[in-house]
Coordinates of C-alpha atoms in Angstrom, one line a residue:
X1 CA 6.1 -1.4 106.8
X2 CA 7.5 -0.5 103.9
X3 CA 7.4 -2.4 100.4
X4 CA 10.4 -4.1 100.7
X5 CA 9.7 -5.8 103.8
X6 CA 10.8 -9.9 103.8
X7 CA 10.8 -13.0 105.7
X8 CA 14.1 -14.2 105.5
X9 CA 15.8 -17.6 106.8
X10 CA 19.5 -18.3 106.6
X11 CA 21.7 -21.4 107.7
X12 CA 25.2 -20.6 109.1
X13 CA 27.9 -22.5 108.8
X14 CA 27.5 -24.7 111.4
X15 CA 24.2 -25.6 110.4
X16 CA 22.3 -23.4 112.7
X17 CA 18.7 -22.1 111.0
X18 CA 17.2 -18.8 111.5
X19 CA 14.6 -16.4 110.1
X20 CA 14.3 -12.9 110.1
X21 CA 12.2 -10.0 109.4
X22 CA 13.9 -7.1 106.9
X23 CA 11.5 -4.2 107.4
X24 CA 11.3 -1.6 104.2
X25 CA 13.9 0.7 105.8
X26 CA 16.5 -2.4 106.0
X27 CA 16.6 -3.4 109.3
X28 CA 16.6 -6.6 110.3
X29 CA 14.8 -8.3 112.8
X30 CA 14.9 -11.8 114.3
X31 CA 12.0 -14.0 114.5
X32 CA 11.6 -15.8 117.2
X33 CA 11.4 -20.1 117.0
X34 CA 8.1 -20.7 118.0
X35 CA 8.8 -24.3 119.3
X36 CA 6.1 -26.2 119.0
X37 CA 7.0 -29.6 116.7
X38 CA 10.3 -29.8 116.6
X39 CA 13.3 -30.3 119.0
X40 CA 16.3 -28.9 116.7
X41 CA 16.1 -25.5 114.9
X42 CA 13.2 -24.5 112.2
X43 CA 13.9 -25.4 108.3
X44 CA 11.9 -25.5 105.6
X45 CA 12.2 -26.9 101.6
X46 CA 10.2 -29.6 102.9
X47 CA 7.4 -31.3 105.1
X48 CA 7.9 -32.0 108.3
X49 CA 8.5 -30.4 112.2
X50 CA 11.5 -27.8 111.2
X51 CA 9.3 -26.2 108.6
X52 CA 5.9 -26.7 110.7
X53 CA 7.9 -24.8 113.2
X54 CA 9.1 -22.0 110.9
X55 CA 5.6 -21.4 109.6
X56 CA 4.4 -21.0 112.7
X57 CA 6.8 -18.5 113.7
X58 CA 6.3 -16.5 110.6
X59 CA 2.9 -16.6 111.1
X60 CA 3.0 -15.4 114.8
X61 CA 4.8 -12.3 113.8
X62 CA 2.5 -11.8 110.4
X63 CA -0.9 -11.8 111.9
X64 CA 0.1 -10.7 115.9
X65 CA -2.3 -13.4 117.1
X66 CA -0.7 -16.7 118.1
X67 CA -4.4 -18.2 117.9
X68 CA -4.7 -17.7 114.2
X69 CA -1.1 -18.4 113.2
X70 CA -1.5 -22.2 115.4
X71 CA -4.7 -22.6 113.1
X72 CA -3.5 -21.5 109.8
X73 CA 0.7 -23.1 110.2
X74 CA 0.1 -26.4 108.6
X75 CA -1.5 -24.8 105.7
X76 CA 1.1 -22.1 105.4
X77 CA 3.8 -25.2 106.2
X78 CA 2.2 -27.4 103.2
X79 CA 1.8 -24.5 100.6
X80 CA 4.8 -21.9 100.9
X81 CA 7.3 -23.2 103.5
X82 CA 7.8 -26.4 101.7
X83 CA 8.0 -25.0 98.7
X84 CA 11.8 -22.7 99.4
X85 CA 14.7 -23.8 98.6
X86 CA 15.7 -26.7 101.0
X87 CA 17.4 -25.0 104.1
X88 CA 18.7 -22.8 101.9
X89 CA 18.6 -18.6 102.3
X90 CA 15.6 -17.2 101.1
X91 CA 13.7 -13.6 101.0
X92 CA 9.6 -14.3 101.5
X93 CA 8.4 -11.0 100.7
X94 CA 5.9 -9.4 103.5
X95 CA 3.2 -8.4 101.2
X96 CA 2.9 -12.3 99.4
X97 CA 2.4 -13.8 103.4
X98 CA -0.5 -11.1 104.1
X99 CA -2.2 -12.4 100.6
X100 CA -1.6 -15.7 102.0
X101 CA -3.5 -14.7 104.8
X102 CA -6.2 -13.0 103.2
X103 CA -6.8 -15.8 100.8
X104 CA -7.1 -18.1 103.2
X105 CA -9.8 -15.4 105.5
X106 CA -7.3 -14.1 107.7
X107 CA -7.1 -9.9 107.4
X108 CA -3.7 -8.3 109.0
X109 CA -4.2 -6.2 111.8
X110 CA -2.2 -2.9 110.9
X111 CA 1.6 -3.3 112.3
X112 CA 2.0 -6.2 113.7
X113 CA 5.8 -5.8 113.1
X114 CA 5.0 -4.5 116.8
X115 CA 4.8 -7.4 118.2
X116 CA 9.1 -7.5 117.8
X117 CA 11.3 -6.2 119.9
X118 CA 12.4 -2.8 118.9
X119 CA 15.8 -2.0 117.4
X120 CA 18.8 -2.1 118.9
X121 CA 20.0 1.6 119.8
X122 CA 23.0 3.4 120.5
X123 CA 24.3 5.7 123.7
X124 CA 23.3 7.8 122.0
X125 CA 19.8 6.7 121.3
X126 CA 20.0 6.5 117.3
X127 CA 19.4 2.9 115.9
X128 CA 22.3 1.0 116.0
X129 CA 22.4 0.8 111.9
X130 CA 25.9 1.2 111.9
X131 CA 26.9 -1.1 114.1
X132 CA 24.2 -3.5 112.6
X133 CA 25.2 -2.9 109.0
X134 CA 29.3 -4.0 109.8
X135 CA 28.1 -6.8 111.7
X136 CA 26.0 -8.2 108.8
X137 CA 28.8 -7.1 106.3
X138 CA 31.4 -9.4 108.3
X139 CA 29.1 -12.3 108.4
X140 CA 28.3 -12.1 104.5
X141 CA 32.3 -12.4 104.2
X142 CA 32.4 -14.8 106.0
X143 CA 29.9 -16.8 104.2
X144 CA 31.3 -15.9 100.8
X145 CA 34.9 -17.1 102.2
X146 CA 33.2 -20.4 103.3
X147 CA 31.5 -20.8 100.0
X148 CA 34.9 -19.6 98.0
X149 CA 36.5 -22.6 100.7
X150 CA 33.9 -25.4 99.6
X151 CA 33.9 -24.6 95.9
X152 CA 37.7 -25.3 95.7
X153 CA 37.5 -29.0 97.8
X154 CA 34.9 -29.9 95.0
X155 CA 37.0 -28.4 91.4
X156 CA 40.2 -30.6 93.4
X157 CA 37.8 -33.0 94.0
X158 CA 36.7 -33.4 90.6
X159 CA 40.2 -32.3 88.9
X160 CA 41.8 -35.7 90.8
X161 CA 38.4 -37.5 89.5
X162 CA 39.3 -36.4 85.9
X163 CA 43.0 -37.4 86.7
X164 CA 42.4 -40.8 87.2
X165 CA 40.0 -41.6 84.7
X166 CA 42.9 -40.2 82.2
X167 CA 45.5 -42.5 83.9
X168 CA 47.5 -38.9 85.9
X169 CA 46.9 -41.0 88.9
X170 CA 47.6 -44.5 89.9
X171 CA 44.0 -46.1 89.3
X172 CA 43.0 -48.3 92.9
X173 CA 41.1 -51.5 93.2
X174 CA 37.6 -51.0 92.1
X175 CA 35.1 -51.2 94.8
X176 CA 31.2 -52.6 94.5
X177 CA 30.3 -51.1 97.7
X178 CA 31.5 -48.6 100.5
X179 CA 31.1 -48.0 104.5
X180 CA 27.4 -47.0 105.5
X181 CA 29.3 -45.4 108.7
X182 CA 29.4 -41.4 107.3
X183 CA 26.1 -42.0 105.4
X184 CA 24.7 -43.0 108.9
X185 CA 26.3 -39.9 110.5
X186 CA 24.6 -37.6 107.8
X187 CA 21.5 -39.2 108.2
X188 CA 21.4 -38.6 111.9
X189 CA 22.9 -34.9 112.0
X190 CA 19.7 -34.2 109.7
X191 CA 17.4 -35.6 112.1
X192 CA 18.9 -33.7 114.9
X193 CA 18.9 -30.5 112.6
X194 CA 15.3 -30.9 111.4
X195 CA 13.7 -32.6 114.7
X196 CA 12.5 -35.2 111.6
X197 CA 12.9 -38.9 111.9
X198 CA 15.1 -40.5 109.4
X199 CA 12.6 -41.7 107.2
X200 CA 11.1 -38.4 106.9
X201 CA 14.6 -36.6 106.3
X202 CA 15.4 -39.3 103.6
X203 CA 11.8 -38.7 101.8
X204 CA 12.3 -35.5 102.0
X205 CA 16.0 -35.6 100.1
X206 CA 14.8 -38.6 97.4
X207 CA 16.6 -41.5 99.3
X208 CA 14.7 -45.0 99.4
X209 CA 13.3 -44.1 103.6
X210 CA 13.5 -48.3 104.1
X211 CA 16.8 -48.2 103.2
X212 CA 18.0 -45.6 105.0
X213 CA 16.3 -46.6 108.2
X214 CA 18.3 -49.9 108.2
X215 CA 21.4 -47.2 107.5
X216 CA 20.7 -45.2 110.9
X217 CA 19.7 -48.5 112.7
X218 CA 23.2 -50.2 111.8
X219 CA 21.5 -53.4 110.2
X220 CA 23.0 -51.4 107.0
X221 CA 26.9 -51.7 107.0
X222 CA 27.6 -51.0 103.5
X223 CA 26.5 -48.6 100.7
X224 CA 26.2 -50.4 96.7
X225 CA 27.0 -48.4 94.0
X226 CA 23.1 -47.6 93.2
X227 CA 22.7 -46.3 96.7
X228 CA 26.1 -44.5 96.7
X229 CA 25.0 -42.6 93.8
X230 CA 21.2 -41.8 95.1
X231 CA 22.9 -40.4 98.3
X232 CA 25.3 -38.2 96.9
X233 CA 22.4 -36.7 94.5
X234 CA 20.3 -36.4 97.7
X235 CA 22.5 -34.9 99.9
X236 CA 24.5 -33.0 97.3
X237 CA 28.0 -34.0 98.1
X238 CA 30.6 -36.0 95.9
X239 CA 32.0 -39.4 97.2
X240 CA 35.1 -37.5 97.9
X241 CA 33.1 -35.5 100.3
X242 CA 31.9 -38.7 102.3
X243 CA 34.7 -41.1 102.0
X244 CA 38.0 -39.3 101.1
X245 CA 40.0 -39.3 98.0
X246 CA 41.1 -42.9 97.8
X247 CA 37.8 -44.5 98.7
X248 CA 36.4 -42.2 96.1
X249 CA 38.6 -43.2 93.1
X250 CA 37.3 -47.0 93.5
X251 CA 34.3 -46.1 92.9
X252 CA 34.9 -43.8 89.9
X253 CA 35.0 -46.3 87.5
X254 CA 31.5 -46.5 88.2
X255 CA 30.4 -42.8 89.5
X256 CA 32.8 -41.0 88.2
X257 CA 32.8 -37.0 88.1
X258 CA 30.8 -36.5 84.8
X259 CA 27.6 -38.1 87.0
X260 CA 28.2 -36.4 90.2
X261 CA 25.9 -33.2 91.1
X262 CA 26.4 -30.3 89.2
X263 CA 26.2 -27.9 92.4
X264 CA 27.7 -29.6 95.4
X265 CA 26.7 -28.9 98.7
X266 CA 29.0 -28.9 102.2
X267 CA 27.7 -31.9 104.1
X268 CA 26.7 -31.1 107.8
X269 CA 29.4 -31.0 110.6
X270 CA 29.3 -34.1 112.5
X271 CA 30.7 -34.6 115.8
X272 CA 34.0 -36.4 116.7
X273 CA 33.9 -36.7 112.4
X274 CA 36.9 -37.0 110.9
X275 CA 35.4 -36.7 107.2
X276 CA 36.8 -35.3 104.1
X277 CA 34.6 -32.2 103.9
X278 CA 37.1 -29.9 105.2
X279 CA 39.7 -29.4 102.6
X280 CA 42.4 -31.7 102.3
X281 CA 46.0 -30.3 102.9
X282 CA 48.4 -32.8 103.5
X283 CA 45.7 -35.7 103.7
X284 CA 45.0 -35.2 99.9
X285 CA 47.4 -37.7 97.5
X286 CA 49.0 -35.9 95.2
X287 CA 48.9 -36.5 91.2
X288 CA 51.4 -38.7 90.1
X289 CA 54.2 -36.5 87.7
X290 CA 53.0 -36.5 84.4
X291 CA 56.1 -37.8 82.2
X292 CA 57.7 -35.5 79.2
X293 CA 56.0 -34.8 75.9
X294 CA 57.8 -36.5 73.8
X295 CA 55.7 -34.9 70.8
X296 CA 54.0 -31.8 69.9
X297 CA 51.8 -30.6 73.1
X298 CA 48.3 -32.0 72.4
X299 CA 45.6 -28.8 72.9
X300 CA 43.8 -29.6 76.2
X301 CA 40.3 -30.9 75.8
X302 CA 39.3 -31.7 79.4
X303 CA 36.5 -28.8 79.5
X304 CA 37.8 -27.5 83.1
X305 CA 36.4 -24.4 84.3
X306 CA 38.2 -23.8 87.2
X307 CA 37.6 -20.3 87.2
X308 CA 35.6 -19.3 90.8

C-alpha cells in the first residue's frame, strides 16, 4: 500500500458516521462497523462505545486478525480515536496506525488491505475509478453546499443578534430561563448517534452530566442562562439554532452574539423537530426599517465579515 494510504471517517448530513480506507493509489474503501459496543454508528473525538467501535474496526482491517485488534481496541480507543476531532472528518494516516501497533508489540502482517473487498469494476473489468471519482465529487458538493447553507443561518443569525443590541429591531421581554424541550431532543439524538448514555455524551461535550440527566429524564423543564450558554458552547450551536429568533433575542441581553461560539456547528436532525436549524425563510422576523439619516452617514463600525 502505498504511502499515502489513510483511515478516514466522515459524517453525512444526516448524521450518519463512516470510515474508510484511501489506499496510496486513491481509491477508497469502506470499512466495515465492527459492532461490538455500541447500538448506533461508530464516532470518535471521545470516549465511549461509538469510538470503541471505530477502533476496533480500524484495527480489524490494520492488523487482519480480529483476535488482536479485540485485544488492542480500548488502547487504540483511549490513545488515538479519542483524540480526532469530535465526529468530525479526519485522514489517520496508515503508516502512524502500524507504529501504533508496533509500539504496542503488534507487527503487520504484509497486505492486510486484503482482507477488503476488492474494487468495484466496470463491464469492462477496469476499476470503476471514473465512476467512483464523480460520485465522490458530487457528494463533496454537496457537502460544501450544506456547509455554504449553515454558514449563512449563523452570519443572519448573528446580523439580527447585532441588530437588536443596536436598537434595528424591536428589543423583546428579557428572559432568565428557556425550554429544556430541544436541549432534551439534542441530548437524546446523541445518545442514539453514539450508542452513549447521556451522561457520557454530556461529559464528553463539557455539559454538567447531573444536569443534563434530569434534562433527558424531564425532571428538567427549563434551561438558566448559565446552562444556556454551557450548552450552546458544548454543542456548538447559537440560541437561534435551538429556540428560534424571538426566543433568542430575550436572552441576548445576557448571551448575546459577541459570547456565542466562534465556529458554529449544525445541531443533529431530530425527528418530528420543528427547530430553527434549517434556515429561516418566511419564519425569520424581519429588521425593522431603519429611519433616514438625518446627518452625515456615520462610517460603519460593526466589524461584520459576511464574506463566505
Amino acid at each position: 500500500m502505498g504511502t499515502d494510504a489513510a483511515f478516514m471517517g466522515e459524517v453525512d448530513p444526516a448524521g450518519g458516521a463512516r470510515l474508510w480506507l484511501l489506499d496510496g493509489a486513491g481509491v477508497r474503501q469502506p470499512v466495515d462497523h465492527v459492532a461490538r459496543h455500541s447500538r448506533g454508528s461508530v464516532a470518535w473525538g471521545y470516549q465511549g462505545a461509538g469510538p470503541a467501535d471505530a477502533a476496533l474496526s480500524i484495527l480489524t482491517v490494520a492488523t487482519g486478525d480480529p483476535l488482536a485488534a479485540e485485544r488492542l481496541h480500548q488502547d487504540f480507543m483511549r490513545e488515538v480515536v479519542a483524540k480526532l476531532p469530535v465526529n468530525e472528518r479526519f485522514a489517520l494516516p496508515r503508516a502512524e496506525v502500524d507504529r501504533w501497533l508496533g509500539r504496542h508489540g503488534f507487527q503487520p502482517a504484509p497486505g492486510p488491505e486484503r482482507a477488503l473487498p476488492p474494487p468495484a469494476s466496470t463491464d469492462a473489468g477496469g476499476p470503476a475509478e471514473g465512476i467512483d471519482g464523480q460520485a465522490a465529487a458530487v457528494a463533496a458538493r454537496s457537502r460544501a453546499l450544506d456547509e455554504r447553507e449553515r454558514r449563512l443561518v449563523v452570519r443572519e443569525a448573528r446580523v439580527d443578534a447585532m441588530a437588536l443590541t443596536i436598537g434595528l429591531v424591536p428589543a423583546v421581554d428579557a428572559a432568565t430561563s428557556l425550554s429544556a424541550e430541544p436541549v432534551r431532543a439534542q441530548f437524546e439524538a446523541l445518545a442514539v448517534d453514539s450508542g452513549d448514555v447521556v451522561e457520557d455524551v454530556a461529559r464528553a461535550i463539557g455539559i454538567d452530566p447531573t444536569w443534563a440527566a434530569g434534562v433527558a429524564a424531564g425532571t428538567v423543564t427549563s434551561v438558566d442562562l448559565s446552562h444556556v450558554r454551557q450548552v450552546c458552547e458544548g454543542l456548538g450551536c447559537t440560541p437561534y439554532d435551538l429556540w428560534g429568533p424571538t426566543r433568542a433575542r430575550s436572552v441576548a441581553h445576557a448571551y448575546g452574539p459577541d459570547a456565542w461560539p466562534a465556529d458554529a456547528e449544525g445541531l443533529l436532525s431530530v425527528d418530528g423537530d420543528s427547530s430553527p436549524s434549517a434556515p429561516p425563510s418566511a419564519d425569520w422576523p424581519a429588521l425593522a426599517p431603519v429611519p433616514a439619516p438625518t446627518g452625515p452617514a456615520p462610517t460603519p463600525e460593526l466589524g461584520l465579515e459576511l464574506a463566505l
